[in-house]
XYZ file of C-alpha atoms in Angstrom:
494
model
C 114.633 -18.580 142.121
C 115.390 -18.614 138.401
C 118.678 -17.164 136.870
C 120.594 -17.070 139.434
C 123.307 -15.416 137.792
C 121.802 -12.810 137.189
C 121.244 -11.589 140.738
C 122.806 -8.412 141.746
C 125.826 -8.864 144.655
C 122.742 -7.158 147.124
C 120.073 -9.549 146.402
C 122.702 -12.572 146.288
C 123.753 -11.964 149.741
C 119.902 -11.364 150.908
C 118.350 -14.484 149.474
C 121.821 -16.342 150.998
C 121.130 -15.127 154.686
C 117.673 -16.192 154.633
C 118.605 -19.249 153.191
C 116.395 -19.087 150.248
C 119.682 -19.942 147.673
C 122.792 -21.140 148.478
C 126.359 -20.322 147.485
C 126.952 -23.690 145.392
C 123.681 -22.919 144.075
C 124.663 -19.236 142.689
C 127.781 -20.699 141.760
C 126.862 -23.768 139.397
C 124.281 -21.228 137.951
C 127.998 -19.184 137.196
C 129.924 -22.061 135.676
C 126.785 -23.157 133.523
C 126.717 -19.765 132.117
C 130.597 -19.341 131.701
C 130.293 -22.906 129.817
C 127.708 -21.551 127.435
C 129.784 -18.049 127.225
C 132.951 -19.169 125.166
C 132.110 -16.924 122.458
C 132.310 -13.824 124.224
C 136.000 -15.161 125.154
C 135.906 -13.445 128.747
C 137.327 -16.134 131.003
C 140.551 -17.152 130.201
C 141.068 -19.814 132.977
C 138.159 -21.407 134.720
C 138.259 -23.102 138.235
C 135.082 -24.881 138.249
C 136.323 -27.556 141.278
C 137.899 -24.344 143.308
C 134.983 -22.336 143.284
C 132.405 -24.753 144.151
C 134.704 -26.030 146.859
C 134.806 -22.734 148.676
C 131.275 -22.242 147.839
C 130.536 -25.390 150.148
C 132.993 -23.636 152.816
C 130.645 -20.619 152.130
C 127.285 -22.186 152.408
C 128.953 -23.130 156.151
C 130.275 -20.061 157.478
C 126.890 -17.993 156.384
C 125.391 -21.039 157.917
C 127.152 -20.685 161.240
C 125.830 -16.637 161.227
C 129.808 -15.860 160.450
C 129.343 -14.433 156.983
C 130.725 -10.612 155.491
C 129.059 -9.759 152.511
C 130.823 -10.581 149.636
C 130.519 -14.923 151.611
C 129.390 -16.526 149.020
C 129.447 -14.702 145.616
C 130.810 -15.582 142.879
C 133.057 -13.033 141.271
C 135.270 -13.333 138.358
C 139.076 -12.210 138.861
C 140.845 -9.984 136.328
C 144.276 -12.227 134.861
C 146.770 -9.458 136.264
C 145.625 -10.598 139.727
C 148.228 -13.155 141.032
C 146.156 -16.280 142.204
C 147.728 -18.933 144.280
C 148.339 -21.960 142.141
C 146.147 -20.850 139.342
C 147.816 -19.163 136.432
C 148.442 -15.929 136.330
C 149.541 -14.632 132.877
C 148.127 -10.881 132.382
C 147.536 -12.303 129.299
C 150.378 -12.555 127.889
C 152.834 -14.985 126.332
C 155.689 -14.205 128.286
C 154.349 -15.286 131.885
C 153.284 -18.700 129.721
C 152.716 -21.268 132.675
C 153.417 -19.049 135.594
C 151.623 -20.218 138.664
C 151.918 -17.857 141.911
C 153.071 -19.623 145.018
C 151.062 -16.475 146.877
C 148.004 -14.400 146.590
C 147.217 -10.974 146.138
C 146.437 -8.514 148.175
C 142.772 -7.846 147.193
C 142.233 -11.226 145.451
C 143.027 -12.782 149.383
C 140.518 -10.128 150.959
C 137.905 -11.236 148.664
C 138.500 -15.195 149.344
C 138.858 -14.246 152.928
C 135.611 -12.268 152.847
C 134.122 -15.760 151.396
C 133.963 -14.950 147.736
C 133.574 -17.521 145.322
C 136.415 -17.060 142.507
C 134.816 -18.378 139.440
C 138.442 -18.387 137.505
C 140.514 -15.774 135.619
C 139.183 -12.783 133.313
C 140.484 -11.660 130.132
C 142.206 -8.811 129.225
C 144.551 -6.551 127.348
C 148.144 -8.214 127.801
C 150.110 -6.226 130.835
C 146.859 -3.789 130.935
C 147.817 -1.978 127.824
C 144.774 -1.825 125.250
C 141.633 0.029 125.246
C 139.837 -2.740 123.385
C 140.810 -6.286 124.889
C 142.440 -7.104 121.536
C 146.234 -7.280 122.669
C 145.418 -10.638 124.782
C 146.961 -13.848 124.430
C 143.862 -15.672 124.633
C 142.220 -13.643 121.668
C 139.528 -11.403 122.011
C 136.941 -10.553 124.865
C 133.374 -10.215 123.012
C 131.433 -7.269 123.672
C 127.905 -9.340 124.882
C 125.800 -5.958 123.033
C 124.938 -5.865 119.304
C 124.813 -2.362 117.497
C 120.749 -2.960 116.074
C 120.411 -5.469 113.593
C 123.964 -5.504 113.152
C 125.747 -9.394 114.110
C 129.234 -7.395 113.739
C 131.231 -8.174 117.462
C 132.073 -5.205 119.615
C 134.924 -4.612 121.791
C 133.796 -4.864 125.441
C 136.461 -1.988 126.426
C 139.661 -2.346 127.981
C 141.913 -3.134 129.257
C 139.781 -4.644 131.611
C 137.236 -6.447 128.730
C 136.810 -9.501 130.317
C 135.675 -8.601 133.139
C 133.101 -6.259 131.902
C 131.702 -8.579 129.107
C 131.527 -11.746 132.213
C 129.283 -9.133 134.705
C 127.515 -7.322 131.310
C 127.064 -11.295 130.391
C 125.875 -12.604 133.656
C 128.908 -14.891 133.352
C 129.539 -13.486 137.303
C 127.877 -11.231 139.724
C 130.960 -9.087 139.908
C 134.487 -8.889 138.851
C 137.544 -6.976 139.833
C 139.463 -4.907 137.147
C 142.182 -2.114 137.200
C 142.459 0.900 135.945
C 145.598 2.814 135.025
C 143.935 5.255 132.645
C 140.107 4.405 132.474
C 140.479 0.191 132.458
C 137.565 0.007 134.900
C 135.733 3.001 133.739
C 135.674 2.495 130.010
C 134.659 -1.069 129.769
C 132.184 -0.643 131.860
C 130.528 2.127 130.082
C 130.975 0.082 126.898
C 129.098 -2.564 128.481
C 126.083 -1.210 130.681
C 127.777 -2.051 133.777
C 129.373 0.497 136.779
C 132.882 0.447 137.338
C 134.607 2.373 140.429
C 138.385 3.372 140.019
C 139.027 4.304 144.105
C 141.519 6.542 144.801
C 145.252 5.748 144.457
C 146.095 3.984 147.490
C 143.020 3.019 148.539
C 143.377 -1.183 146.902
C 147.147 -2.611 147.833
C 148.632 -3.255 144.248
C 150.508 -5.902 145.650
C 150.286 -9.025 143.957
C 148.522 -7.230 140.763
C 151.102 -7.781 138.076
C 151.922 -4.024 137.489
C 151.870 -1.765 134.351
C 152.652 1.870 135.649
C 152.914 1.597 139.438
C 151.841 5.195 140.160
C 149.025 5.022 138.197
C 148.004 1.270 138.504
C 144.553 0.920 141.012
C 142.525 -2.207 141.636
C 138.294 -1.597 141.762
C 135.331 -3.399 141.096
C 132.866 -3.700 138.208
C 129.380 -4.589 139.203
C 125.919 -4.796 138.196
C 124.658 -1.521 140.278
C 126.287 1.272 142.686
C 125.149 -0.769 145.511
C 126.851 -3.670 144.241
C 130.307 -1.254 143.936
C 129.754 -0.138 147.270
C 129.774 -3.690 148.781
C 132.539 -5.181 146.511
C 134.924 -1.793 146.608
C 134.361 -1.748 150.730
C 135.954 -5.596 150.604
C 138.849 -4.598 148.148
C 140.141 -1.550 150.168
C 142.130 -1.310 153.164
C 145.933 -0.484 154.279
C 148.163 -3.337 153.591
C 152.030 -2.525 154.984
C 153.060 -5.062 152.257
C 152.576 -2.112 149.590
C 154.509 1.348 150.329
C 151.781 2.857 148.414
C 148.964 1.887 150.292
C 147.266 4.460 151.999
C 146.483 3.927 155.767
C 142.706 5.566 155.724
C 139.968 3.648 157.151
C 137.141 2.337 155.282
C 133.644 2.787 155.799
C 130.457 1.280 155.262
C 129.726 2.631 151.694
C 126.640 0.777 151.296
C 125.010 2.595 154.721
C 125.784 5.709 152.691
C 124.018 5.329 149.534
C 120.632 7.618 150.459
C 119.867 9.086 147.269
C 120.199 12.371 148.750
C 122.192 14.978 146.582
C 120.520 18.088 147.697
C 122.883 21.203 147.926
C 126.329 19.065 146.675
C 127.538 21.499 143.957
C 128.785 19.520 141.066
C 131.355 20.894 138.557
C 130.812 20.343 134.540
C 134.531 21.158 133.582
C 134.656 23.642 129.926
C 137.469 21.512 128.759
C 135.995 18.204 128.679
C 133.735 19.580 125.110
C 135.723 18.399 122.900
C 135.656 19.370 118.743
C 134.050 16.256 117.244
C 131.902 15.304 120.140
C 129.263 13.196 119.416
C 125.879 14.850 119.791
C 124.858 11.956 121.544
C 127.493 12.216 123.761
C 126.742 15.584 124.534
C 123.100 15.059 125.432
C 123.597 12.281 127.516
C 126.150 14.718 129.481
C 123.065 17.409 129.494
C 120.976 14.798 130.484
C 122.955 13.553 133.170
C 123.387 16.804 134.242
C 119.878 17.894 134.145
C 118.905 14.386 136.126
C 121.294 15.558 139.449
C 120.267 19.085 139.272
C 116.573 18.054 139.215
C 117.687 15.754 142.370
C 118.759 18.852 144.007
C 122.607 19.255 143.449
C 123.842 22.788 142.400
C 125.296 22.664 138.917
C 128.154 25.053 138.065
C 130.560 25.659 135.235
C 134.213 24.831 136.114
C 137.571 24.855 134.143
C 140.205 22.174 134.546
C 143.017 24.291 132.170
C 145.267 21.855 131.750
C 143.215 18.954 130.422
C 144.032 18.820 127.235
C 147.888 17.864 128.397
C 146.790 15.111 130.078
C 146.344 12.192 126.847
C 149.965 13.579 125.795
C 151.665 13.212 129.390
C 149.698 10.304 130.591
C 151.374 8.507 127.025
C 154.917 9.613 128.447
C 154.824 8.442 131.980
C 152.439 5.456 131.460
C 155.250 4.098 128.904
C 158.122 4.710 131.262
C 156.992 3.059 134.280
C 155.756 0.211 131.921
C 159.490 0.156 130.210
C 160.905 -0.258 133.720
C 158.516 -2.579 135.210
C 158.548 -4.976 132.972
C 162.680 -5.024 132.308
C 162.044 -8.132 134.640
C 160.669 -10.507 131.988
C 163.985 -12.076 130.544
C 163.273 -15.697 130.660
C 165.103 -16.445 133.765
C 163.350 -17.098 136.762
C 159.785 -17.733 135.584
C 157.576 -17.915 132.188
C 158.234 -18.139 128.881
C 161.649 -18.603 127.613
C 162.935 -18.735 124.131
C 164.608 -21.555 121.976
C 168.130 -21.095 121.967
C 170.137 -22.222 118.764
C 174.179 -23.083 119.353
C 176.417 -20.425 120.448
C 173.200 -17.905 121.617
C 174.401 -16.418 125.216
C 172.422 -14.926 127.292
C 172.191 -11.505 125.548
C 170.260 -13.705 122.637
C 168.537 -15.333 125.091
C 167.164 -12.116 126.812
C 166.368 -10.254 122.947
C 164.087 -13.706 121.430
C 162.445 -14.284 124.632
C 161.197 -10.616 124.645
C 160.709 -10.559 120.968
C 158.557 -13.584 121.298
C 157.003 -12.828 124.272
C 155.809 -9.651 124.212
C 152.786 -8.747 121.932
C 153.138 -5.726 119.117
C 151.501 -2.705 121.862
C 153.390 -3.820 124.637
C 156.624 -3.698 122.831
C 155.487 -0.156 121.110
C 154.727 1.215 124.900
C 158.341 -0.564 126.383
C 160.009 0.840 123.246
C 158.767 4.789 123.795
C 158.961 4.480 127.889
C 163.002 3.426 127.481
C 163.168 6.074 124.837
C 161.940 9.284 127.274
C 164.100 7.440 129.709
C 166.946 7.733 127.927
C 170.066 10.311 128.402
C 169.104 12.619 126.084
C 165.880 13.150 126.358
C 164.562 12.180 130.073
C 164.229 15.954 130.541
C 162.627 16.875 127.450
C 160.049 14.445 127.499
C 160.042 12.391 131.389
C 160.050 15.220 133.334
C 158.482 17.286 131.441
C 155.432 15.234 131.822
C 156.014 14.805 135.172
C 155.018 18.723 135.882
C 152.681 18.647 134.008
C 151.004 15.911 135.995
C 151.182 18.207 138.795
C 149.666 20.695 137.181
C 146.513 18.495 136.234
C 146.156 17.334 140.343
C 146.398 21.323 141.057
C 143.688 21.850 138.740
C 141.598 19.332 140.585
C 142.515 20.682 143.821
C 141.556 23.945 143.245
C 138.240 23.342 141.919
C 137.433 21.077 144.808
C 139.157 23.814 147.508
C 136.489 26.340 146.119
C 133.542 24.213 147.029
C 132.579 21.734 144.191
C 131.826 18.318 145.362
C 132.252 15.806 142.070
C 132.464 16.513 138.893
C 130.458 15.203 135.913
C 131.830 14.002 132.614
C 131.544 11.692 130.087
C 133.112 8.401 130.267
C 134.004 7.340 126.499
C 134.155 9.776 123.444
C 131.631 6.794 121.903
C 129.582 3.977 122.151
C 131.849 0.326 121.447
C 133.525 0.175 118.160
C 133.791 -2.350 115.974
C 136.816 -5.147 117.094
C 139.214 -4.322 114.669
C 138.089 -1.425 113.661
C 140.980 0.500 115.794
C 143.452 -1.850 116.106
C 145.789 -0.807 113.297
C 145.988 2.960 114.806
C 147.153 3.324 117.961
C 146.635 6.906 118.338
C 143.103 6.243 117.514
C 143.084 4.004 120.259
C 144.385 5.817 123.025
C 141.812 8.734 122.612
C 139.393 6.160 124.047
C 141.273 7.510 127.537
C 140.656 11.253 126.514
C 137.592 11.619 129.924
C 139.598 9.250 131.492
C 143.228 9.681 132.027
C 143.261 12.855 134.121
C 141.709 11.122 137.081
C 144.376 8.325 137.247
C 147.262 11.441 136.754
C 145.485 12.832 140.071
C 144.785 9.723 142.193
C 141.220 10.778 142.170
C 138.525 8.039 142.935
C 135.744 8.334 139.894
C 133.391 5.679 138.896
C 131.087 4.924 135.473
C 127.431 4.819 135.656
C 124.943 3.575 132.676
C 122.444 6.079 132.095
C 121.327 5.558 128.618
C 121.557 4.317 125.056
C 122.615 5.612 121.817
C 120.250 5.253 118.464
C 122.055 1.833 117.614
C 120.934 0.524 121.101
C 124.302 0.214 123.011
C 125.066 1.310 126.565
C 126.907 4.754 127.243
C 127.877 6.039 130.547
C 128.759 9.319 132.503
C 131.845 9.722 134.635
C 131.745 10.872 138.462
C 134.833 12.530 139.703
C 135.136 12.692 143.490
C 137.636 13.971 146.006
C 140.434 11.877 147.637
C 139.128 9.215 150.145
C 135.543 10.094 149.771
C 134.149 7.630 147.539
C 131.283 7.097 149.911
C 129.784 10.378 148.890
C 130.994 9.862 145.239
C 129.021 6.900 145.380
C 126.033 8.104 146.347
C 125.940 10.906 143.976
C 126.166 7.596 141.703
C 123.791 6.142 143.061
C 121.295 9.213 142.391
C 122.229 9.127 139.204
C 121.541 5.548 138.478
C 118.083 6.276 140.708
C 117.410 9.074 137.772
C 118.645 7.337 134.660
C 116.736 4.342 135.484
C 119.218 2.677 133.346
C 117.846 -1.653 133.388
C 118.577 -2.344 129.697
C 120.337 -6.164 129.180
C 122.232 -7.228 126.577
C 120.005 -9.358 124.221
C 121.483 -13.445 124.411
C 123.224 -14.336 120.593
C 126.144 -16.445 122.525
């Protein structure tokens, strides 16, 4: 078999158990194309002699007939996973050098599953970007063009890398998170799916953590199927997180029929917003038009409190961030400043955070410990906080009165321009305006390609589904992806 890489997780794990590749095989075919790749920036720390050791260990157990599987693909892991001995920055200065004595949660499920870690993705430092330009390591590379165009393209983010390395063919999969649309915008920027499950469903422990009520570990694959397999492995109860949900998990995969007829699925009023593209808003009739043709029941819903959600998302997202990270001080691990005579530890604590920190993560710690503070906790904090429960009721109600999922758009546009953003950050965060509200609820939704705008880059619709069934949500996916037909590849300039 030729390109290797550029198997799907399915077929990988097919051609494995009949012995036609092997792992070592898929993975050198990886770590050729990550060697070739370093223009697209999207692995920050490559393990070449750990992932073609436990490919060997793979090529054993599938060998021996003891094989889940996700034995013996090679994945790429997002660098807010904590890895054991291999850094773990989440890109960012401040955890300069930091090497986990431990594992993560879903990083350790994978491994133990048999998957072949590849090394460590890029990303937005902490999570906080929509664009993978906050990193440490520079930019993640967008592997589309825009037409004739040679200008580079943001991949998404804050989970770039890990979209541009499965976009790329760098991996057959990755893991991201999402905290408001890191899984699901990237991946629409890049032609790939991306599946945000529902809050609780992925332990968080061990994922270096951004806003812990929001924070959820997925995957981003090459097809729904893919998802299904990878998202199955990820999930689970793990009593080392209090947030973890104790719901079992099912075979995904043996749900994905194809068969949507009679699921009603709500196209929310709100979600037209002034300014929308007009491509934008055909592929959202044409999405729409694909299901209903596949036998779903369309109907017009109204989430009312929508257009709260950028605004309160930006106040709590902040605040947990501002308290979360109040534990880099240059103490017990990372970077730590250079002192001059006299500094005490006060100094010590201010230049290792002024260095340390890039310009967005200080902007987001800076407004979370303001709507923290005394005077204004109330005002803004809580205030945001109902209004969060507002948004879930909205949700709830639509799904008590019979809808299924719920189709939107995933991104307001195609990928911009690196740069292009950077120097407005409310610009920026309207990148998370289809996004946000699902995080806000702990609702599982997932990205699908289903077409290209006139400059020839990927877009992608959103599925919504209800808590714990993102079996179902998945399938409706998967007939979309079945409609769309969506097999476009990013044409090789790296």
């Amino acid at each position: 078999m030729s390109d290797l890489n550029a198997l799907t997780i399915a077929a990988a794990r097919d051609a494995l158990r009949t012995g036609e590749v092997t792992s070592v095989d898929l993975t050198q075919a990886c770590l050729s194309a990550i060697d070739a790749a370093d223009a697209l920036g999207a692995f920050a720390h490559k393990t070449p002699e750990l992932a073609l050791e436990r490919a060997a260990a793979a090529d054993k157990r599938i060998a021996a007939g003891d094989a889940p599987d996700m034995c013996g693909i090679p994945v790429g892991i997002k660098d807010l996973f904590c890895t054991e001995g291999v850094p773990s920055q989440a890109a960012s200065k401040i955890l300069e050098g930091f090497k986990p004595e431990y594992e993560s949660t879903v990083s350790g499920k994978l491994r133990d599953a048999g998957a072949v870690m590849l090394g460590k993705l890029n990303m937005d430092e902490f999570a906080m970007g929509s664009s993978n330009e906050t990193s440490v390591y520079g930019n993640a590379v967008n592997p589309w063009r825009a037409g004739n165009s040679d200008a580079a393209l943001t991949p998404g983010g804050s989970s770039g890398g890990s979209a541009s390395a499965v976009a790329a063919d760098l991996c057959l999969a990755a893991t991201g998170t999402d905290t408001g649309g890191s899984i699901r915008q990237p991946a629409a920027f890049t032609g790939t799916v991306g599946l945000k499950p529902t809050y609780g469903r992925c332990s968080r422990w061990g994922i270096v953590a951004f806003a812990s009520s929001l924070d959820q570990a997925g995957p981003m694959t090459k097809t729904v199927r893919d998802a299904a397999i990878m998202g199955r492995a990820m999930m689970g109860h793990d009593a080392k997180d209090s947030t973890s949900a104790n719901h079992g998990v099912p075979d995904f995969e043996s749900m994905l029929t194809g068969n949507v007829k009679g699921i009603v699925i709500g196209i929310p009023k709100e979600y037209r917003m002034d300014g929308m593209p007009a491509e934008i808003e055909k592929l959202w009739a044409d999405g729409t038009a694909m299901l209903k043709d596949a036998g779903a029941e369309i109907r017009d819903i109204s989430l009312p409190h929508t257009k709260y959600a950028l605004p309160a998302y930006y106040v709590i997202a902040p605040a947990e961030a501002s308290s979360n990270l109040a534990r880099y001080d240059g103490v017990r691990f990372g970077y730590r400043a250079k002192l001059a005579p006299g500094d005490g530890i006060t100094e010590m604590y201010e230049k290792t955070r002024a260095e340390g920190f890039g310009a967005e993560v200080q902007r987001r710690v800076m407004v979370g410990t303001y709507v923290l503070s005394a005077g204004f906790y109330d005002a803004y904090y809580n205030r945001a906080r109902r209004v969060r429960a507002l948004i879930k009721r909205d949700f709830d109600e639509v799904f008590a009165a019979g809808v299924d999922a719920i189709l939107t758009p995933a991104t307001p546009s195609a990928a911009f321009e690196l740069g292009k953003q950077v120097s407005d950050p409310v610009e920026m965060y309207l990148n998370d305006v289809f996004t946000v509200t699902v995080n806000l609820a702990g609702l599982p939704g997932v990205a699908v390609p289903t077409g290209l705008d006139r400059d020839g880059l990927p877009l992608g619709l959103q599925l919504i589904g209800k808590p714990w069934e993102e079996g179902e949500l998945l399938n409706t996916a998967y007939a979309l992806e079945t409609a769309a037909g969506f097999v476009e590849k990013p044409t090789r300039w790296w």
